[in-house]
Amino acid sequence: EKRTVTQIEKNGYPDSIYINAAKIFQGIHTEKDKDRMLVQYGDNSESPMMAFKDEHSRRVCYELAFNALKYQDLLEQILLDSSAYPCYSIPDELTSLLVVMLYDLQDRKFQERKIFDGEELVAEVQEVGDYLYRYITKLAAALARCRIKHDALSIEYFVPETIWKQEKRASALPLCVWVNTLKISLEDAVKDLEMKGLTKVESVSDFDHYTFAVDQHCHDVLVFPSSLREELLNLDLFADCKLLLQ
């Protein structure tokens, strides 16, 4: 039976994703000098992370946290320009959650978030979500003003140059995937991928879009074009941890 995984869609995530992403962001966000620190991040290091539903959910949490990190300066500016911050009803310990949820809100073009069937609601996420929606018009206007000021067609303009160069370099690299031989053999993994429409080729130099190759040095490693990343990670082979992204 195929396992279900957390869907990456533009209608939001379950509450547990936001909580865990905020915890990750709290540990990696950029600490600024006191004279530049207009947004305060409290210390919520004592609160534990919620259990990940599956490996796909873990990846979504980390992607959301690192996206918030990439745009931290922009997100803080939006909060300040919209007067949504400082927000005296929300403690500093929830600022990371506020920033993470704001990133997702603008990524959804400020559309309403979907509540997933059977999901466990988290009071802090509901509180921060309600607060952001009260300011949604001002938040959207603050983002628009910022883009007009910098003549930016999209928020990618605001990614720091060092991160932009790293992402450009990483996007050109092939994806390396371990075959979890405790759950599936290399031969069965290859058969499964071929049944899904992918073609096995001899080497990376033979790559087209829907192709893959066995690593020439590690025979339990498969290599894919980077353009297949999202499609691959939604396969049941990854949900069942039979294939593991390096």
C-alpha atoms as a printed R data frame, in Angstrom:
    type eleno elety resid chain resno      x      y       z
1   ATOM     1    CA   GLU     A     1  0.000  0.000   0.000
2   ATOM     2    CA   LYS     A     2  1.324  3.396  -0.945
3   ATOM     3    CA   ARG     A     3  1.992  5.649   2.013
4   ATOM     4    CA   THR     A     4  0.719  9.189   1.990
5   ATOM     5    CA   VAL     A     5  3.144 12.053   2.394
6   ATOM     6    CA   THR     A     6  2.794 15.715   3.279
7   ATOM     7    CA   GLN     A     7  1.919 17.516   0.073
8   ATOM     8    CA   ILE     A     8  3.904 20.552  -1.013
9   ATOM     9    CA   GLU     A     9  1.171 22.887  -2.147
10  ATOM    10    CA   LYS     A    10  0.424 26.571  -2.105
11  ATOM    11    CA   ASN     A    11 -2.370 26.147   0.433
12  ATOM    12    CA   GLY     A    12 -0.274 25.821   3.557
13  ATOM    13    CA   TYR     A    13  0.954 23.044   5.818
14  ATOM    14    CA   PRO     A    14 -0.254 21.200   8.924
15  ATOM    15    CA   ASP     A    15  0.374 23.044  12.198
16  ATOM    16    CA   SER     A    16  3.173 20.646  13.186
17  ATOM    17    CA   ILE     A    17  5.182 21.718  10.110
18  ATOM    18    CA   TYR     A    18  5.115 25.371  11.146
19  ATOM    19    CA   ILE     A    19  6.063 24.580  14.753
20  ATOM    20    CA   ASN     A    20  9.043 22.453  13.751
21  ATOM    21    CA   ALA     A    21 10.156 24.888  11.039
22  ATOM    22    CA   ALA     A    22 10.037 27.709  13.597
23  ATOM    23    CA   LYS     A    23 12.185 25.668  15.994
24  ATOM    24    CA   ILE     A    24 14.738 25.084  13.246
25  ATOM    25    CA   PHE     A    25 14.674 28.750  12.223
26  ATOM    26    CA   GLN     A    26 15.150 29.816  15.844
27  ATOM    27    CA   GLY     A    27 18.450 27.950  15.877
28  ATOM    28    CA   ILE     A    28 19.776 29.257  12.540
29  ATOM    29    CA   HIS     A    29 18.413 32.798  12.188
30  ATOM    30    CA   THR     A    30 20.901 35.626  11.781
31  ATOM    31    CA   GLU     A    31 21.717 37.368  15.043
32  ATOM    32    CA   LYS     A    32 22.153 41.081  14.433
33  ATOM    33    CA   ASP     A    33 24.084 43.721  16.349
34  ATOM    34    CA   LYS     A    34 22.097 45.303  19.151
35  ATOM    35    CA   ASP     A    35 21.950 48.663  17.370
36  ATOM    36    CA   ARG     A    36 20.370 46.931  14.317
37  ATOM    37    CA   MET     A    37 18.157 44.493  16.208
38  ATOM    38    CA   LEU     A    38 14.645 45.821  15.568
39  ATOM    39    CA   VAL     A    39 12.950 42.404  15.722
40  ATOM    40    CA   GLN     A    40 13.422 40.427  18.920
41  ATOM    41    CA   TYR     A    41 13.681 36.636  18.966
42  ATOM    42    CA   GLY     A    42 13.054 35.129  22.373
43  ATOM    43    CA   ASP     A    43 14.619 31.948  23.688
44  ATOM    44    CA   ASN     A    44 12.362 28.961  23.094
45  ATOM    45    CA   SER     A    45 15.176 26.405  22.962
46  ATOM    46    CA   GLU     A    46 13.654 24.502  25.867
47  ATOM    47    CA   SER     A    47 10.486 23.510  24.010
48  ATOM    48    CA   PRO     A    48 10.840 20.187  22.146
49  ATOM    49    CA   MET     A    49 10.110 19.686  18.450
50  ATOM    50    CA   MET     A    50  7.027 17.710  17.484
51  ATOM    51    CA   ALA     A    51  7.565 14.273  15.955
52  ATOM    52    CA   PHE     A    52  7.939 14.280  12.178
53  ATOM    53    CA   LYS     A    53  5.188 12.403  10.374
54  ATOM    54    CA   ASP     A    54  7.688 11.017   7.852
55  ATOM    55    CA   GLU     A    55 10.932 11.881   6.108
56  ATOM    56    CA   HIS     A    56  9.060 14.025   3.611
57  ATOM    57    CA   SER     A    57  7.645 16.139   6.451
58  ATOM    58    CA   ARG     A    58 11.131 16.555   7.907
59  ATOM    59    CA   ARG     A    59 12.376 17.856   4.549
60  ATOM    60    CA   VAL     A    60  9.456 20.282   4.255
61  ATOM    61    CA   CYS     A    61 10.220 21.662   7.739
62  ATOM    62    CA   TYR     A    62 13.845 22.296   6.896
63  ATOM    63    CA   GLU     A    63 13.012 23.850   3.526
64  ATOM    64    CA   LEU     A    64 10.504 26.197   5.146
65  ATOM    65    CA   ALA     A    65 12.986 27.189   7.857
66  ATOM    66    CA   PHE     A    66 15.810 27.834   5.390
67  ATOM    67    CA   ASN     A    67 13.526 29.810   3.069
68  ATOM    68    CA   ALA     A    68 12.642 32.022   6.025
69  ATOM    69    CA   LEU     A    69 16.377 32.395   6.721
70  ATOM    70    CA   LYS     A    70 17.093 33.411   3.108
71  ATOM    71    CA   TYR     A    71 14.524 36.195   3.298
72  ATOM    72    CA   GLN     A    72 14.906 37.075   6.987
73  ATOM    73    CA   ASP     A    73 15.779 40.734   6.320
74  ATOM    74    CA   LEU     A    74 12.869 41.168   3.906
75  ATOM    75    CA   LEU     A    75 10.366 39.443   6.202
76  ATOM    76    CA   GLU     A    76 11.435 41.546   9.173
77  ATOM    77    CA   GLN     A    77 11.106 44.694   7.053
78  ATOM    78    CA   ILE     A    78  7.583 43.689   6.000
79  ATOM    79    CA   LEU     A    79  6.580 43.140   9.630
80  ATOM    80    CA   LEU     A    80  7.951 46.534  10.633
81  ATOM    81    CA   ASP     A    81  6.606 48.511   7.650
82  ATOM    82    CA   SER     A    82  3.124 47.030   8.054
83  ATOM    83    CA   SER     A    83  3.084 47.822  11.793
84  ATOM    84    CA   ALA     A    84  2.419 44.129  12.446
85  ATOM    85    CA   TYR     A    85  5.542 44.263  14.614
86  ATOM    86    CA   PRO     A    86  6.028 44.898  17.445
87  ATOM    87    CA   CYS     A    87  3.015 42.794  18.369
88  ATOM    88    CA   TYR     A    88  2.387 42.938  22.093
89  ATOM    89    CA   SER     A    89 -0.116 40.078  22.082
90  ATOM    90    CA   ILE     A    90  2.508 37.627  20.792
91  ATOM    91    CA   PRO     A    91  5.613 36.961  22.950
92  ATOM    92    CA   ASP     A    92  9.142 37.135  21.569
93  ATOM    93    CA   GLU     A    93  9.350 33.339  21.898
94  ATOM    94    CA   LEU     A    94  6.903 33.122  18.974
95  ATOM    95    CA   THR     A    95  8.711 35.594  16.686
96  ATOM    96    CA   SER     A    96 10.364 32.728  14.789
97  ATOM    97    CA   LEU     A    97  6.933 31.227  14.180
98  ATOM    98    CA   LEU     A    98  5.665 34.635  13.042
99  ATOM    99    CA   VAL     A    99  8.490 34.985  10.494
100 ATOM   100    CA   VAL     A   100  8.161 31.416   9.204
101 ATOM   101    CA   MET     A   101  4.397 31.726   8.777
102 ATOM   102    CA   LEU     A   102  4.796 35.129   7.096
103 ATOM   103    CA   TYR     A   103  7.162 33.602   4.532
104 ATOM   104    CA   ASP     A   104  4.604 30.903   3.765
105 ATOM   105    CA   LEU     A   105  1.761 33.435   3.652
106 ATOM   106    CA   GLN     A   106  3.475 35.570   0.999
107 ATOM   107    CA   ASP     A   107  4.486 32.410  -0.879
108 ATOM   108    CA   ARG     A   108  0.763 31.587  -1.104
109 ATOM   109    CA   LYS     A   109  0.111 35.093  -2.467
110 ATOM   110    CA   PHE     A   110 -1.624 35.917   0.837
111 ATOM   111    CA   GLN     A   111 -4.351 33.341   0.224
112 ATOM   112    CA   GLU     A   112 -6.165 31.582   3.054
113 ATOM   113    CA   ARG     A   113 -4.498 28.507   4.497
114 ATOM   114    CA   LYS     A   114 -6.133 25.090   4.201
115 ATOM   115    CA   ILE     A   115 -6.885 23.089   7.356
116 ATOM   116    CA   PHE     A   116 -5.978 19.456   6.734
117 ATOM   117    CA   ASP     A   117 -8.432 16.705   7.629
118 ATOM   118    CA   GLY     A   118 -7.609 15.073  10.943
119 ATOM   119    CA   GLU     A   119 -4.597 17.282  11.660
120 ATOM   120    CA   GLU     A   120 -3.633 18.127  15.222
121 ATOM   121    CA   LEU     A   121 -4.149 21.852  15.689
122 ATOM   122    CA   VAL     A   122 -1.546 23.762  17.687
123 ATOM   123    CA   ALA     A   123 -2.745 26.768  19.688
124 ATOM   124    CA   GLU     A   124  0.350 28.887  18.959
125 ATOM   125    CA   VAL     A   125  0.049 28.332  15.211
126 ATOM   126    CA   GLN     A   126 -3.640 29.226  15.254
127 ATOM   127    CA   GLU     A   127 -2.881 32.368  17.288
128 ATOM   128    CA   VAL     A   128 -0.091 33.571  14.985
129 ATOM   129    CA   GLY     A   129 -2.096 32.688  11.875
130 ATOM   130    CA   ASP     A   130 -5.092 34.687  13.084
131 ATOM   131    CA   TYR     A   131 -2.818 37.615  13.923
132 ATOM   132    CA   LEU     A   132 -1.230 37.663  10.457
133 ATOM   133    CA   TYR     A   133 -4.643 37.553   8.781
134 ATOM   134    CA   ARG     A   134 -5.696 40.649  10.705
135 ATOM   135    CA   TYR     A   135 -2.794 42.468   9.036
136 ATOM   136    CA   ILE     A   136 -2.951 40.692   5.682
137 ATOM   137    CA   THR     A   137 -3.746 43.806   3.606
138 ATOM   138    CA   LYS     A   138 -0.998 45.843   5.251
139 ATOM   139    CA   LEU     A   139  1.497 42.991   4.925
140 ATOM   140    CA   ALA     A   140  0.787 42.600   1.197
141 ATOM   141    CA   ALA     A   141  1.076 46.364   0.723
142 ATOM   142    CA   ALA     A   142  4.410 46.464   2.598
143 ATOM   143    CA   LEU     A   143  5.810 43.736   0.344
144 ATOM   144    CA   ALA     A   144  4.580 45.575  -2.755
145 ATOM   145    CA   ARG     A   145  6.210 48.838  -1.602
146 ATOM   146    CA   CYS     A   146  9.479 47.037  -0.979
147 ATOM   147    CA   ARG     A   147  9.458 45.461  -4.440
148 ATOM   148    CA   ILE     A   148  8.619 48.805  -6.100
149 ATOM   149    CA   LYS     A   149 11.374 50.553  -4.163
150 ATOM   150    CA   HIS     A   150 13.970 48.043  -5.377
151 ATOM   151    CA   ASP     A   151 12.385 47.488  -8.815
152 ATOM   152    CA   ALA     A   152 12.153 43.773  -8.005
153 ATOM   153    CA   LEU     A   153  9.901 41.504 -10.056
154 ATOM   154    CA   SER     A   154  9.973 38.839  -7.328
155 ATOM   155    CA   ILE     A   155 11.329 38.302  -3.827
156 ATOM   156    CA   GLU     A   156 14.267 36.323  -5.274
157 ATOM   157    CA   TYR     A   157 15.861 39.741  -5.781
158 ATOM   158    CA   PHE     A   158 16.311 39.972  -2.008
159 ATOM   159    CA   VAL     A   159 18.318 36.749  -1.600
160 ATOM   160    CA   PRO     A   160 21.843 37.589  -0.357
161 ATOM   161    CA   GLU     A   161 24.405 37.207  -3.145
162 ATOM   162    CA   THR     A   162 26.394 34.491  -1.355
163 ATOM   163    CA   ILE     A   163 23.269 32.324  -0.965
164 ATOM   164    CA   TRP     A   164 22.180 33.017  -4.553
165 ATOM   165    CA   LYS     A   165 25.548 31.797  -5.868
166 ATOM   166    CA   GLN     A   166 25.412 28.685  -3.676
167 ATOM   167    CA   GLU     A   167 21.896 27.844  -4.878
168 ATOM   168    CA   LYS     A   168 22.839 28.374  -8.524
169 ATOM   169    CA   ARG     A   169 25.797 26.044  -8.133
170 ATOM   170    CA   ALA     A   170 23.777 23.430  -6.227
171 ATOM   171    CA   SER     A   171 20.937 23.482  -8.766
172 ATOM   172    CA   ALA     A   172 23.330 22.381 -11.499
173 ATOM   173    CA   LEU     A   173 24.598 19.350  -9.567
174 ATOM   174    CA   PRO     A   174 23.045 15.907 -10.105
175 ATOM   175    CA   LEU     A   175 20.999 14.414  -7.257
176 ATOM   176    CA   CYS     A   176 22.624 11.495  -5.446
177 ATOM   177    CA   VAL     A   177 20.268  8.967  -3.867
178 ATOM   178    CA   TRP     A   178 21.153  6.046  -1.591
179 ATOM   179    CA   VAL     A   179 19.370  2.753  -2.100
180 ATOM   180    CA   ASN     A   180 18.302  1.526   1.347
181 ATOM   181    CA   THR     A   181 19.262 -2.119   0.827
182 ATOM   182    CA   LEU     A   182 17.618 -3.053   4.139
183 ATOM   183    CA   LYS     A   183 14.278 -2.378   2.424
184 ATOM   184    CA   ILE     A   184 14.865 -2.853  -1.297
185 ATOM   185    CA   SER     A   185 17.533 -4.243  -3.604
186 ATOM   186    CA   LEU     A   186 19.235 -2.148  -6.260
187 ATOM   187    CA   GLU     A   187 17.644 -4.307  -8.957
188 ATOM   188    CA   ASP     A   188 14.116 -3.831  -7.579
189 ATOM   189    CA   ALA     A   189 14.673 -0.092  -7.155
190 ATOM   190    CA   VAL     A   190 15.750  0.177 -10.792
191 ATOM   191    CA   LYS     A   191 12.716 -1.850 -11.922
192 ATOM   192    CA   ASP     A   192 10.370  0.328  -9.874
193 ATOM   193    CA   LEU     A   193 11.827  3.526 -11.354
194 ATOM   194    CA   GLU     A   194 11.601  2.147 -14.884
195 ATOM   195    CA   MET     A   195  7.952  1.226 -14.290
196 ATOM   196    CA   LYS     A   196  7.385  4.871 -13.345
197 ATOM   197    CA   GLY     A   197  8.689  5.992 -16.726
198 ATOM   198    CA   LEU     A   198 12.362  6.704 -16.009
199 ATOM   199    CA   THR     A   199 15.138  5.349 -18.215
200 ATOM   200    CA   LYS     A   200 18.410  3.964 -16.885
201 ATOM   201    CA   VAL     A   201 21.452  5.315 -18.753
202 ATOM   202    CA   GLU     A   202 25.148  4.555 -18.494
203 ATOM   203    CA   SER     A   203 26.431  7.838 -17.071
204 ATOM   204    CA   VAL     A   204 25.606 11.416 -16.144
205 ATOM   205    CA   SER     A   205 26.741 12.557 -19.587
206 ATOM   206    CA   ASP     A   206 23.762 10.657 -21.055
207 ATOM   207    CA   PHE     A   207 21.173 12.439 -18.908
208 ATOM   208    CA   ASP     A   208 17.927 13.637 -20.370
209 ATOM   209    CA   HIS     A   209 15.067 14.731 -18.087
210 ATOM   210    CA   TYR     A   210 13.511 11.371 -17.089
211 ATOM   211    CA   THR     A   211 16.743  9.423 -16.746
212 ATOM   212    CA   PHE     A   212 19.011  8.089 -14.007
213 ATOM   213    CA   ALA     A   213 22.283  6.190 -13.671
214 ATOM   214    CA   VAL     A   214 23.995  3.930 -11.152
215 ATOM   215    CA   ASP     A   215 27.009  5.653  -9.613
216 ATOM   216    CA   GLN     A   216 30.202  4.259 -11.123
217 ATOM   217    CA   HIS     A   217 31.991  4.085  -7.770
218 ATOM   218    CA   CYS     A   218 29.199  3.365  -5.250
219 ATOM   219    CA   HIS     A   219 26.867  0.720  -6.593
220 ATOM   220    CA   ASP     A   220 24.146  1.410  -3.998
221 ATOM   221    CA   VAL     A   221 23.871  5.034  -5.151
222 ATOM   222    CA   LEU     A   222 21.655  6.287  -7.988
223 ATOM   223    CA   VAL     A   223 22.182  9.625  -9.705
224 ATOM   224    CA   PHE     A   224 19.380 11.781 -11.198
225 ATOM   225    CA   PRO     A   225 19.143 15.136 -13.004
226 ATOM   226    CA   SER     A   226 18.512 17.952 -10.528
227 ATOM   227    CA   SER     A   227 15.346 18.900 -12.458
228 ATOM   228    CA   LEU     A   228 13.652 15.736 -11.130
229 ATOM   229    CA   ARG     A   229 13.990 16.681  -7.455
230 ATOM   230    CA   GLU     A   230 10.365 17.447  -6.593
231 ATOM   231    CA   GLU     A   231  8.942 14.597  -8.649
232 ATOM   232    CA   LEU     A   232 11.313 12.097  -7.076
233 ATOM   233    CA   LEU     A   233 10.628 13.148  -3.508
234 ATOM   234    CA   ASN     A   234  6.906 12.580  -4.000
235 ATOM   235    CA   LEU     A   235  7.421  8.938  -4.999
236 ATOM   236    CA   ASP     A   236  6.449  6.193  -2.553
237 ATOM   237    CA   LEU     A   237 10.049  4.924  -2.778
238 ATOM   238    CA   PHE     A   238 11.061  8.011  -0.796
239 ATOM   239    CA   ALA     A   239  8.014  8.030   1.486
240 ATOM   240    CA   ASP     A   240  8.853  4.442   2.463
241 ATOM   241    CA   CYS     A   241 12.560  5.334   2.904
242 ATOM   242    CA   LYS     A   242 13.618  2.804   0.264
243 ATOM   243    CA   LEU     A   243 15.496  5.621  -1.449
244 ATOM   244    CA   LEU     A   244 17.231  8.342   0.577
245 ATOM   245    CA   LEU     A   245 18.337 11.684  -0.841
246 ATOM   246    CA   GLN     A   246 22.005 12.354  -0.128
